[in-house]
C-alpha atoms as a printed R data frame, in Angstrom:
    type eleno elety resid chain resno       x       y       z
1   ATOM     1    CA   UNK     A     1  69.733  92.363 120.336
2   ATOM     2    CA   UNK     A     2  69.277  95.937 119.044
3   ATOM     3    CA   UNK     A     3  66.811  97.721 121.370
4   ATOM     4    CA   UNK     A     4  65.026 101.021 121.086
5   ATOM     5    CA   UNK     A     5  67.329 102.434 123.687
6   ATOM     6    CA   UNK     A     6  70.266 101.437 121.505
7   ATOM     7    CA   UNK     A     7  68.844 103.050 118.482
8   ATOM     8    CA   UNK     A     8  68.241 106.400 120.300
9   ATOM     9    CA   UNK     A     9  71.879 106.239 121.562
10  ATOM    10    CA   UNK     A    10  73.220 105.559 118.042
11  ATOM    11    CA   UNK     A    11  71.282 108.487 116.702
12  ATOM    12    CA   UNK     A    12  72.580 110.821 119.497
13  ATOM    13    CA   UNK     A    13  76.172 109.975 118.442
14  ATOM    14    CA   UNK     A    14  75.665 111.158 114.871
15  ATOM    15    CA   UNK     A    15  77.210 114.713 115.484
16  ATOM    16    CA   UNK     A    16  80.116 112.843 117.079
17  ATOM    17    CA   UNK     A    17  80.726 110.914 114.026
18  ATOM    18    CA   UNK     A    18  80.340 113.858 111.772
19  ATOM    19    CA   UNK     A    19  82.868 115.939 113.878
20  ATOM    20    CA   UNK     A    20  85.291 113.116 113.733
21  ATOM    21    CA   UNK     A    21  84.923 112.782 109.998
22  ATOM    22    CA   UNK     A    22  87.404 110.504 108.057
23  ATOM    23    CA   UNK     A    23  89.877 110.885 110.893
24  ATOM    24    CA   UNK     A    24  87.868 108.153 112.559
25  ATOM    25    CA   UNK     A    25  88.330 105.681 109.817
26  ATOM    26    CA   UNK     A    26  91.947 106.534 109.238
27  ATOM    27    CA   UNK     A    27  92.577 105.865 112.948
28  ATOM    28    CA   UNK     A    28  90.576 102.602 112.569
29  ATOM    29    CA   UNK     A    29  92.581 101.279 109.541
30  ATOM    30    CA   UNK     A    30  95.896 102.138 111.175
31  ATOM    31    CA   UNK     A    31  94.867 100.276 114.276
32  ATOM    32    CA   UNK     A    32  93.470  97.375 112.260
33  ATOM    33    CA   UNK     A    33  96.685  96.794 110.175
34  ATOM    34    CA   UNK     A    34  98.907  97.313 113.226
35  ATOM    35    CA   UNK     A    35  97.258  94.619 115.230
36  ATOM    36    CA   UNK     A    36  96.251  92.290 112.311
37  ATOM    37    CA   UNK     A    37  98.722  92.908 109.494
38  ATOM    38    CA   UNK     A    38  97.520  89.628 107.807
39  ATOM    39    CA   UNK     A    39  94.468  91.623 106.660
40  ATOM    40    CA   UNK     A    40  96.683  93.406 104.206
41  ATOM    41    CA   UNK     A    41  96.332  90.278 102.103
42  ATOM    42    CA   UNK     A    42  92.613  91.229 101.689
43  ATOM    43    CA   UNK     A    43  92.266  95.009 101.763
44  ATOM    44    CA   UNK     A    44  93.385  97.135  98.700
45  ATOM    45    CA   UNK     A    45  96.284  99.046 100.111
46  ATOM    46    CA   UNK     A    46  96.372 101.400  97.076
47  ATOM    47    CA   UNK     A    47  93.024 102.750  98.169
48  ATOM    48    CA   UNK     A    48  94.410 103.215 101.711
49  ATOM    49    CA   UNK     A    49  97.102 105.504 100.188
50  ATOM    50    CA   UNK     A    50  94.571 107.646  98.301
51  ATOM    51    CA   UNK     A    51  92.217 107.918 101.185
52  ATOM    52    CA   UNK     A    52  89.215 106.583  99.159
53  ATOM    53    CA   UNK     A    53  88.666 103.624 101.334
54  ATOM    54    CA   UNK     A    54  88.685 105.831 104.520
55  ATOM    55    CA   UNK     A    55  86.185 108.072 103.001
56  ATOM    56    CA   UNK     A    56  83.859 105.206 101.876
57  ATOM    57    CA   UNK     A    57  83.993 103.621 105.327
58  ATOM    58    CA   UNK     A    58  83.171 106.775 107.115
59  ATOM    59    CA   UNK     A    59  80.126 107.386 104.813
60  ATOM    60    CA   UNK     A    60  78.901 103.917 105.280
61  ATOM    61    CA   UNK     A    61  79.064 104.276 109.117
62  ATOM    62    CA   UNK     A    62  77.400 107.616 109.045
63  ATOM    63    CA   UNK     A    63  74.645 106.257 106.740
64  ATOM    64    CA   UNK     A    64  74.046 103.320 109.006
65  ATOM    65    CA   UNK     A    65  73.700 105.609 112.030
66  ATOM    66    CA   UNK     A    66  71.348 107.976 110.161
67  ATOM    67    CA   UNK     A    67  69.193 105.102 108.850
68  ATOM    68    CA   UNK     A    68  69.307 102.880 111.972
69  ATOM    69    CA   UNK     A    69  65.474 103.083 112.114
70  ATOM    70    CA   UNK     A    70  64.958 102.480 108.416
71  ATOM    71    CA   UNK     A    71  67.452  99.910 107.346
72  ATOM    72    CA   UNK     A    72  65.501  99.201 104.164
73  ATOM    73    CA   UNK     A    73  67.034 102.444 102.768
74  ATOM    74    CA   UNK     A    74  70.368 100.693 102.933
75  ATOM    75    CA   UNK     A    75  69.305  97.559 101.059
76  ATOM    76    CA   UNK     A    76  71.087  98.547  97.733
77  ATOM    77    CA   UNK     A    77  74.204  99.524  99.645
78  ATOM    78    CA   UNK     A    78  74.244  96.232 101.720
79  ATOM    79    CA   UNK     A    79  73.870  94.199  98.448
80  ATOM    80    CA   UNK     A    80  76.625  96.132  96.720
81  ATOM    81    CA   UNK     A    81  79.067  95.737  99.782
82  ATOM    82    CA   UNK     A    82  78.233  92.021 100.146
83  ATOM    83    CA   UNK     A    83  78.836  91.337  96.528
84  ATOM    84    CA   UNK     A    84  82.144  92.970  96.771
85  ATOM    85    CA   UNK     A    85  83.155  91.187  99.980
86  ATOM    86    CA   UNK     A    86  82.555  87.835  98.325
87  ATOM    87    CA   UNK     A    87  85.188  88.680  95.708
88  ATOM    88    CA   UNK     A    88  87.616  89.206  98.572
89  ATOM    89    CA   UNK     A    89  86.565  85.946 100.201
90  ATOM    90    CA   UNK     A    90  85.440  87.694 103.371
91  ATOM    91    CA   UNK     A    91  84.476  85.244 106.086
92  ATOM    92    CA   UNK     A    92  82.440  85.489 109.288
93  ATOM    93    CA   UNK     A    93  85.369  85.662 111.515
94  ATOM    94    CA   UNK     A    94  86.702  88.738 109.844
95  ATOM    95    CA   UNK     A    95  83.727  90.698 111.056
96  ATOM    96    CA   UNK     A    96  84.718  89.976 114.761
97  ATOM    97    CA   UNK     A    97  88.146  91.423 114.074
98  ATOM    98    CA   UNK     A    98  86.830  94.521 112.366
99  ATOM    99    CA   UNK     A    99  84.186  95.021 115.070
100 ATOM   100    CA   UNK     A   100  86.765  94.813 117.861
101 ATOM   101    CA   UNK     A   101  88.926  97.550 116.222
102 ATOM   102    CA   UNK     A   102  85.853  99.745 115.376
103 ATOM   103    CA   UNK     A   103  84.767  99.820 119.036
104 ATOM   104    CA   UNK     A   104  88.293 100.361 120.320
105 ATOM   105    CA   UNK     A   105  88.647 103.262 117.740
106 ATOM   106    CA   UNK     A   106  85.499 104.785 119.154
107 ATOM   107    CA   UNK     A   107  86.767 104.322 122.653
108 ATOM   108    CA   UNK     A   108  90.215 105.918 121.804
109 ATOM   109    CA   UNK     A   109  88.896 108.878 119.906
110 ATOM   110    CA   UNK     A   110  85.558 109.620 121.756
111 ATOM   111    CA   UNK     A   111  87.092 109.308 125.276
112 ATOM   112    CA   UNK     A   112  84.646 110.791 127.794
113 ATOM   113    CA   UNK     A   113  81.662 110.546 125.386
114 ATOM   114    CA   UNK     A   114  82.127 106.781 124.913
115 ATOM   115    CA   UNK     A   115  80.256 105.687 128.068
116 ATOM   116    CA   UNK     A   116  79.317 102.052 128.827
117 ATOM   117    CA   UNK     A   117  75.774 102.770 127.321
118 ATOM   118    CA   UNK     A   118  77.313 104.058 124.144
119 ATOM   119    CA   UNK     A   119  79.711 101.131 123.909
120 ATOM   120    CA   UNK     A   120  76.873  98.627 124.358
121 ATOM   121    CA   UNK     A   121  74.700 100.412 121.714
122 ATOM   122    CA   UNK     A   122  77.409 100.475 119.074
123 ATOM   123    CA   UNK     A   123  78.478  96.919 119.811
124 ATOM   124    CA   UNK     A   124  75.024  95.650 119.484
125 ATOM   125    CA   UNK     A   125  74.468  97.785 116.255
126 ATOM   126    CA   UNK     A   126  77.578  96.449 114.660
127 ATOM   127    CA   UNK     A   127  76.735  92.956 115.501
128 ATOM   128    CA   UNK     A   128  73.261  93.340 114.024
129 ATOM   129    CA   UNK     A   129  74.721  94.678 110.831
130 ATOM   130    CA   UNK     A   130  77.389  92.186 110.640
131 ATOM   131    CA   UNK     A   131  74.802  89.468 110.835
132 ATOM   132    CA   UNK     A   132  73.092  90.906 107.815
133 ATOM   133    CA   UNK     A   133  76.251  90.823 105.865
134 ATOM   134    CA   UNK     A   134  77.381  87.400 107.112
135 ATOM   135    CA   UNK     A   135  73.995  85.820 106.170
136 ATOM   136    CA   UNK     A   136  73.852  87.523 102.740
137 ATOM   137    CA   UNK     A   137  77.447  86.528 101.930
138 ATOM   138    CA   UNK     A   138  76.768  82.976 103.002
139 ATOM   139    CA   UNK     A   139  73.867  82.853 100.557
140 ATOM   140    CA   UNK     A   140  75.941  84.133  97.776
141 ATOM   141    CA   UNK     A   141  78.775  81.703  98.456
142 ATOM   142    CA   UNK     A   142  76.378  78.783  98.584
143 ATOM   143    CA   UNK     A   143  74.534  79.871  95.415
144 ATOM   144    CA   UNK     A   144  77.747  80.211  93.356
145 ATOM   145    CA   UNK     A   145  79.249  76.975  94.571
146 ATOM   146    CA   UNK     A   146  76.123  74.982  93.754
147 ATOM   147    CA   UNK     A   147  75.829  76.202  90.121
148 ATOM   148    CA   UNK     A   148  77.391  74.402  87.270
149 ATOM   149    CA   UNK     A   149  81.070  75.459  87.095
150 ATOM   150    CA   UNK     A   150  80.723  77.269  90.391
151 ATOM   151    CA   UNK     A   151  83.179  77.460  93.238
152 ATOM   152    CA   UNK     A   152  83.849  79.131  96.621
153 ATOM   153    CA   UNK     A   153  87.154  80.620  97.631
154 ATOM   154    CA   UNK     A   154  90.151  80.926  95.376
155 ATOM   155    CA   UNK     A   155  90.491  78.725  92.185
156 ATOM   156    CA   UNK     A   156  93.500  78.382  90.096
157 ATOM   157    CA   UNK     A   157  93.335  79.718  86.512
158 ATOM   158    CA   UNK     A   158  95.847  79.858  83.712
159 ATOM   159    CA   UNK     A   159  96.409  82.786  81.262
160 ATOM   160    CA   UNK     A   160  95.527  81.265  77.781
161 ATOM   161    CA   UNK     A   161  95.858  84.446  75.763
162 ATOM   162    CA   UNK     A   162  96.529  88.201  76.047
163 ATOM   163    CA   UNK     A   163  95.328  90.956  73.606
164 ATOM   164    CA   UNK     A   164  96.405  94.619  73.370
165 ATOM   165    CA   UNK     A   165  93.188  96.573  73.222
166 ATOM   166    CA   UNK     A   166  94.586 100.021  73.187
167 ATOM   167    CA   UNK     A   167  97.564 102.137  74.382
168 ATOM   168    CA   UNK     A   168  96.863 101.443  77.934
169 ATOM   169    CA   UNK     A   169  94.471  98.467  78.054
170 ATOM   170    CA   UNK     A   170  95.377  94.772  77.819
171 ATOM   171    CA   UNK     A   171  92.927  91.871  77.845
172 ATOM   172    CA   UNK     A   172  93.706  88.609  79.668
173 ATOM   173    CA   UNK     A   173  91.876  85.430  79.036
174 ATOM   174    CA   UNK     A   174  91.704  82.891  81.808
175 ATOM   175    CA   UNK     A   175  90.769  79.140  81.734
176 ATOM   176    CA   UNK     A   176  90.690  76.943  84.909
177 ATOM   177    CA   UNK     A   177  93.602  74.733  85.631
178 ATOM   178    CA   UNK     A   178  91.340  71.840  86.439
179 ATOM   179    CA   UNK     A   179  89.855  72.150  82.921
180 ATOM   180    CA   UNK     A   180  86.326  72.021  84.386
181 ATOM   181    CA   UNK     A   181  83.439  74.325  83.560
182 ATOM   182    CA   UNK     A   182  83.286  77.824  84.867
183 ATOM   183    CA   UNK     A   183  80.192  79.468  86.227
184 ATOM   184    CA   UNK     A   184  78.216  81.876  84.085
185 ATOM   185    CA   UNK     A   185  77.818  85.532  84.981
186 ATOM   186    CA   UNK     A   186  75.601  88.451  84.162
187 ATOM   187    CA   UNK     A   187  77.271  91.065  81.822
188 ATOM   188    CA   UNK     A   188  78.481  93.981  83.985
189 ATOM   189    CA   UNK     A   189  79.769  91.853  86.800
190 ATOM   190    CA   UNK     A   190  83.452  91.454  87.733
191 ATOM   191    CA   UNK     A   191  86.025  88.893  88.861
192 ATOM   192    CA   UNK     A   192  88.154  89.007  92.049
193 ATOM   193    CA   UNK     A   193  91.772  88.418  90.884
194 ATOM   194    CA   UNK     A   194  94.524  87.549  93.409
195 ATOM   195    CA   UNK     A   195  98.289  87.876  92.791
196 ATOM   196    CA   UNK     A   196 101.347  88.619  94.790
197 ATOM   197    CA   UNK     A   197 103.560  90.989  92.733
198 ATOM   198    CA   UNK     A   198 107.351  90.450  92.904
199 ATOM   199    CA   UNK     A   199 108.815  91.860  96.086
200 ATOM   200    CA   UNK     A   200 105.390  92.309  97.714
201 ATOM   201    CA   UNK     A   201 104.926  91.188 101.329
202 ATOM   202    CA   UNK     A   202 101.322  90.600 100.868
203 ATOM   203    CA   UNK     A   203  98.847  89.215  98.394
204 ATOM   204    CA   UNK     A   204  96.802  91.746  96.361
205 ATOM   205    CA   UNK     A   205  93.168  91.228  95.435
206 ATOM   206    CA   UNK     A   206  91.560  93.415  92.722
207 ATOM   207    CA   UNK     A   207  88.296  93.341  91.009
208 ATOM   208    CA   UNK     A   208  88.039  93.643  87.209
209 ATOM   209    CA   UNK     A   209  84.960  93.812  85.120
210 ATOM   210    CA   UNK     A   210  84.345  90.876  82.696
211 ATOM   211    CA   UNK     A   211  84.579  92.283  79.217
212 ATOM   212    CA   UNK     A   212  83.117  89.508  77.111
213 ATOM   213    CA   UNK     A   213  79.870  87.385  77.013
214 ATOM   214    CA   UNK     A   214  79.885  84.215  79.307
215 ATOM   215    CA   UNK     A   215  80.845  81.024  77.438
216 ATOM   216    CA   UNK     A   216  81.186  78.400  80.367
217 ATOM   217    CA   UNK     A   217  84.883  77.847  79.596
218 ATOM   218    CA   UNK     A   218  86.886  80.844  80.119
219 ATOM   219    CA   UNK     A   219  86.830  84.503  81.328
220 ATOM   220    CA   UNK     A   220  88.239  87.713  79.895
221 ATOM   221    CA   UNK     A   221  89.127  90.850  81.808
222 ATOM   222    CA   UNK     A   222  90.676  94.027  80.262
223 ATOM   223    CA   UNK     A   223  93.039  95.957  82.451
224 ATOM   224    CA   UNK     A   224  94.142  99.579  82.175
225 ATOM   225    CA   UNK     A   225  97.611 100.219  83.091
226 ATOM   226    CA   UNK     A   226  97.224 102.883  85.928
227 ATOM   227    CA   UNK     A   227  99.919 105.492  85.768
228 ATOM   228    CA   UNK     A   228  98.252 108.700  87.198
229 ATOM   229    CA   UNK     A   229  98.626 109.616  90.857
230 ATOM   230    CA   UNK     A   230  99.465 106.359  92.844
231 ATOM   231    CA   UNK     A   231 100.730 103.919  90.117
232 ATOM   232    CA   UNK     A   232  98.679 100.864  89.882
233 ATOM   233    CA   UNK     A   233 100.644  98.148  91.658
234 ATOM   234    CA   UNK     A   234  98.494  95.335  90.308
235 ATOM   235    CA   UNK     A   235  97.656  96.628  86.890
236 ATOM   236    CA   UNK     A   236 101.353  97.348  86.132
237 ATOM   237    CA   UNK     A   237 102.266  93.874  87.375
238 ATOM   238    CA   UNK     A   238  99.772  92.292  85.064
239 ATOM   239    CA   UNK     A   239 100.866  94.233  82.084
240 ATOM   240    CA   UNK     A   240 104.634  93.673  82.663
241 ATOM   241    CA   UNK     A   241 104.913  90.319  84.325
242 ATOM   242    CA   UNK     A   242 101.964  88.145  83.649
243 ATOM   243    CA   UNK     A   243 102.315  86.091  80.467
244 ATOM   244    CA   UNK     A   244 100.508  83.310  78.629
245 ATOM   245    CA   UNK     A   245 100.889  80.116  80.758
246 ATOM   246    CA   UNK     A   246 101.082  81.910  84.080
247 ATOM   247    CA   UNK     A   247  98.662  80.998  86.874
248 ATOM   248    CA   UNK     A   248  96.584  83.415  89.029
249 ATOM   249    CA   UNK     A   249  93.827  82.852  91.532
250 ATOM   250    CA   UNK     A   250  90.156  83.972  90.777
251 ATOM   251    CA   UNK     A   251  87.135  84.369  92.904
252 ATOM   252    CA   UNK     A   252  83.792  83.644  91.356
253 ATOM   253    CA   UNK     A   253  81.960  86.531  89.367
254 ATOM   254    CA   UNK     A   254  80.172  88.998  91.527
255 ATOM   255    CA   UNK     A   255  78.597  92.485  91.476
256 ATOM   256    CA   UNK     A   256  75.230  94.162  91.660
257 ATOM   257    CA   UNK     A   257  75.831  96.219  88.491
258 ATOM   258    CA   UNK     A   258  74.587  94.241  85.455
259 ATOM   259    CA   UNK     A   259  72.388  94.311  82.450
260 ATOM   260    CA   UNK     A   260  68.749  93.431  83.062
261 ATOM   261    CA   UNK     A   261  66.528  92.919  79.951
262 ATOM   262    CA   UNK     A   262  63.644  95.091  80.865
263 ATOM   263    CA   UNK     A   263  62.486  94.875  77.188
264 ATOM   264    CA   UNK     A   264  63.250  98.614  76.748
265 ATOM   265    CA   UNK     A   265  65.718 100.426  74.715
266 ATOM   266    CA   UNK     A   266  69.338 100.239  76.108
267 ATOM   267    CA   UNK     A   267  71.955 102.978  76.214
268 ATOM   268    CA   UNK     A   268  75.541 102.061  77.280
269 ATOM   269    CA   UNK     A   269  77.472 105.096  78.347
270 ATOM   270    CA   UNK     A   270  81.304 104.847  79.206
271 ATOM   271    CA   UNK     A   271  84.522 106.657  79.407
272 ATOM   272    CA   UNK     A   272  88.034 105.321  79.415
273 ATOM   273    CA   UNK     A   273  88.334 101.802  80.892
274 ATOM   274    CA   UNK     A   274  84.798 102.057  81.863
275 ATOM   275    CA   UNK     A   275  84.121 100.569  78.444
276 ATOM   276    CA   UNK     A   276  84.993  97.057  79.744
277 ATOM   277    CA   UNK     A   277  81.657  96.091  81.325
278 ATOM   278    CA   UNK     A   278  79.833  97.771  78.434
279 ATOM   279    CA   UNK     A   279  81.677  95.640  76.029
280 ATOM   280    CA   UNK     A   280  80.509  92.521  77.788
281 ATOM   281    CA   UNK     A   281  76.998  93.925  77.710
282 ATOM   282    CA   UNK     A   282  77.316  94.645  74.020
283 ATOM   283    CA   UNK     A   283  78.584  91.169  73.093
284 ATOM   284    CA   UNK     A   284  75.716  89.617  75.052
285 ATOM   285    CA   UNK     A   285  73.080  91.847  73.395
286 ATOM   286    CA   UNK     A   286  74.397  90.885  70.026
287 ATOM   287    CA   UNK     A   287  74.425  87.137  70.872
288 ATOM   288    CA   UNK     A   288  70.882  87.279  72.123
289 ATOM   289    CA   UNK     A   289  69.663  89.381  69.098
290 ATOM   290    CA   UNK     A   290  68.317  92.003  71.403
291 ATOM   291    CA   UNK     A   291  65.035  93.226  69.717
292 ATOM   292    CA   UNK     A   292  65.180  96.869  71.242
293 ATOM   293    CA   UNK     A   293  67.252  99.661  70.122
294 ATOM   294    CA   UNK     A   294  70.885  99.997  71.530
295 ATOM   295    CA   UNK     A   295  72.969 103.100  71.708
296 ATOM   296    CA   UNK     A   296  76.589 102.734  72.440
297 ATOM   297    CA   UNK     A   297  78.257 106.011  73.692
298 ATOM   298    CA   UNK     A   298  81.875 106.213  74.692
299 ATOM   299    CA   UNK     A   299  84.420 108.934  75.528
300 ATOM   300    CA   UNK     A   300  88.220 108.752  75.724
301 ATOM   301    CA   UNK     A   301  91.361 110.891  75.122
302 ATOM   302    CA   UNK     A   302  92.084 109.904  71.606
303 ATOM   303    CA   UNK     A   303  91.900 107.070  69.056
304 ATOM   304    CA   UNK     A   304  95.003 105.411  70.578
305 ATOM   305    CA   UNK     A   305  93.046 104.895  73.875
306 ATOM   306    CA   UNK     A   306  89.881 103.728  72.331
307 ATOM   307    CA   UNK     A   307  89.643 100.099  73.361
308 ATOM   308    CA   UNK     A   308  87.658  97.487  71.351
309 ATOM   309    CA   UNK     A   309  87.031 100.217  68.674
310 ATOM   310    CA   UNK     A   310  87.065  97.672  65.668
311 ATOM   311    CA   UNK     A   311  84.941  95.183  67.383
312 ATOM   312    CA   UNK     A   312  82.449  97.632  68.725
313 ATOM   313    CA   UNK     A   313  82.044  99.118  65.229
314 ATOM   314    CA   UNK     A   314  81.390  95.564  63.839
315 ATOM   315    CA   UNK     A   315  78.715  94.743  66.521
316 ATOM   316    CA   UNK     A   316  76.961  98.098  66.089
317 ATOM   317    CA   UNK     A   317  77.005  97.839  62.222
318 ATOM   318    CA   UNK     A   318  75.807  94.308  62.145
319 ATOM   319    CA   UNK     A   319  72.840  94.987  64.367
320 ATOM   320    CA   UNK     A   320  71.858  98.326  62.977
321 ATOM   321    CA   UNK     A   321  72.444  99.984  66.358
322 ATOM   322    CA   UNK     A   322  73.725 103.582  67.005
323 ATOM   323    CA   UNK     A   323  77.133 104.533  68.096
324 ATOM   324    CA   UNK     A   324  78.667 107.913  69.108
325 ATOM   325    CA   UNK     A   325  82.240 108.406  70.171
326 ATOM   326    CA   UNK     A   326  84.031 111.519  71.635
327 ATOM   327    CA   UNK     A   327  87.746 112.045  71.571
328 ATOM   328    CA   UNK     A   328  88.855 114.724  73.973
329 ATOM   329    CA   UNK     A   329  92.081 115.473  72.181
330 ATOM   330    CA   UNK     A   330  91.696 114.416  68.602
331 ATOM   331    CA   UNK     A   331  89.535 115.430  65.616
332 ATOM   332    CA   UNK     A   332  88.706 112.395  63.508
333 ATOM   333    CA   UNK     A   333  86.667 112.782  60.333
334 ATOM   334    CA   UNK     A   334  84.050 110.101  60.943
335 ATOM   335    CA   UNK     A   335  80.285 110.735  61.137
336 ATOM   336    CA   UNK     A   336  79.918 109.129  64.523
337 ATOM   337    CA   UNK     A   337  83.066 110.592  66.094
338 ATOM   338    CA   UNK     A   338  83.169 114.071  67.691
339 ATOM   339    CA   UNK     A   339  85.978 116.113  69.325
340 ATOM   340    CA   UNK     A   340  85.603 117.313  72.917
341 ATOM   341    CA   UNK     A   341  83.578 116.181  75.886
342 ATOM   342    CA   UNK     A   342  80.583 113.972  75.542
343 ATOM   343    CA   UNK     A   343  77.432 115.951  74.720
344 ATOM   344    CA   UNK     A   344  74.228 113.896  75.163
345 ATOM   345    CA   UNK     A   345  71.989 116.589  73.815
346 ATOM   346    CA   UNK     A   346  73.495 115.962  70.415
347 ATOM   347    CA   UNK     A   347  72.123 112.355  70.311
348 ATOM   348    CA   UNK     A   348  68.623 111.280  69.793
349 ATOM   349    CA   UNK     A   349  68.203 109.125  73.014
350 ATOM   350    CA   UNK     A   350  65.224 107.157  74.224
351 ATOM   351    CA   UNK     A   351  64.959 109.342  77.395
352 ATOM   352    CA   UNK     A   352  61.390 108.335  78.266
353 ATOM   353    CA   UNK     A   353  61.633 104.535  78.049
354 ATOM   354    CA   UNK     A   354  65.328 103.723  77.891
355 ATOM   355    CA   UNK     A   355  67.429 102.224  80.500
356 ATOM   356    CA   UNK     A   356  70.905 103.819  80.877
357 ATOM   357    CA   UNK     A   357  74.176 102.112  82.119
358 ATOM   358    CA   UNK     A   358  77.090 104.379  83.070
359 ATOM   359    CA   UNK     A   359  80.634 103.345  83.818
360 ATOM   360    CA   UNK     A   360  83.849 105.416  84.040
361 ATOM   361    CA   UNK     A   361  85.598 107.920  86.316
362 ATOM   362    CA   UNK     A   362  83.347 109.323  89.013
363 ATOM   363    CA   UNK     A   363  83.545 112.886  87.672
364 ATOM   364    CA   UNK     A   364  82.472 111.603  84.178
365 ATOM   365    CA   UNK     A   365  79.487 109.708  85.559
366 ATOM   366    CA   UNK     A   366  78.371 112.765  87.485
367 ATOM   367    CA   UNK     A   367  78.685 114.760  84.360
368 ATOM   368    CA   UNK     A   368  76.733 112.241  82.218
369 ATOM   369    CA   UNK     A   369  74.129 111.729  84.867
370 ATOM   370    CA   UNK     A   370  73.276 115.351  85.293
371 ATOM   371    CA   UNK     A   371  72.901 115.661  81.384
372 ATOM   372    CA   UNK     A   372  70.492 112.673  81.498
373 ATOM   373    CA   UNK     A   373  68.445 114.209  84.267
374 ATOM   374    CA   UNK     A   374  68.166 117.492  82.409
375 ATOM   375    CA   UNK     A   375  66.986 115.619  79.340
376 ATOM   376    CA   UNK     A   376  64.178 114.056  81.530
377 ATOM   377    CA   UNK     A   377  65.520 110.577  82.199
378 ATOM   378    CA   UNK     A   378  64.165 109.129  85.364
379 ATOM   379    CA   UNK     A   379  66.771 108.451  88.156
380 ATOM   380    CA   UNK     A   380  65.555 104.936  88.563
381 ATOM   381    CA   UNK     A   381  66.518 104.263  84.923
382 ATOM   382    CA   UNK     A   382  70.117 105.303  85.432
383 ATOM   383    CA   UNK     A   383  72.370 102.412  86.610
384 ATOM   384    CA   UNK     A   384  76.075 102.922  87.364
385 ATOM   385    CA   UNK     A   385  79.210 101.202  88.480
386 ATOM   386    CA   UNK     A   386  82.017 102.716  90.435
387 ATOM   387    CA   UNK     A   387  85.531 101.237  90.257
388 ATOM   388    CA   UNK     A   388  87.102 100.817  93.785
389 ATOM   389    CA   UNK     A   389  85.301 101.988  96.871
390 ATOM   390    CA   UNK     A   390  81.648 103.028  96.235
391 ATOM   391    CA   UNK     A   391  80.774 106.660  95.752
392 ATOM   392    CA   UNK     A   392  77.277 108.116  95.242
393 ATOM   393    CA   UNK     A   393  76.808 110.187  92.097
């Protein structure tokens, strides 16, 4: 049980956490994978190499400590993490393992400051938070397995088609091996995909946005071949090795970023491969004959990297919607295409009543969000998705 005394102790350790910084979470992950290497089947080891996962975990721990008296402030973050956990098939017993290594990390790094009272406070605080996640994730697992076409855990799917969408993006269409129905999803959500690349000691699980409307029979994801920085182990494996007829394991659709029909104008803003959830939203809006205005805004390097360009133009034209495209490195003589960075001041947007959905690199979304705020868009009307470990814009 988390007592008032525990809460006061947790608050008193905030300076200790801030001084430790991401060194704390780096030590934690090193310890975790040394003692429990099997968890490398679950964690994204590419994010470990870039340091993004360590930073995300540190920010989550610090936020929990700072809001220990006001956990309602963390509701959105808890839901986002719980959704992501279900796409990794996280189970209750994983929390005990993680909790053990977290406490031992604090003991090893804090040394004299980690008194029995501090240990008791953090142990209880962790168990309290773990209970929240365990209960919410159990609800999500139960809900999805109970729905038509639903399931829990890994399910075998076969690749029934692949489509080259642009120079770096390829779509994969999956149908279940058991030939039964598949659960519907809300446009904007993602699938958890599990593969074991050739020569890899561990399985790899990644989340990819669903890039089409739900149909009850199959799923489509569209994957960018990651070549910058740390090459994408899974994305390159999918592009180079996975063919029609091959089998993969999928986890049920998840995610807290999705289109909600608020009966207001809708603005879809993306860059690069961030177009994938927007494409799913656009397909769905067209199928539903959405009766509000729709603006589709996209930025990418050039026309060779513009995924779904023909299909998007068709949907926008058929529904009398508005489309604006920016190519950073190419000048194309079309009325709706501009060269350079996305400039939202050049577009007539429904800034007062519209709902704005953002997806793309973090720097791009920060750039777009600041433009929207300057135009008078309310922050509560800006919704966004971050690929990989979460970050706040």
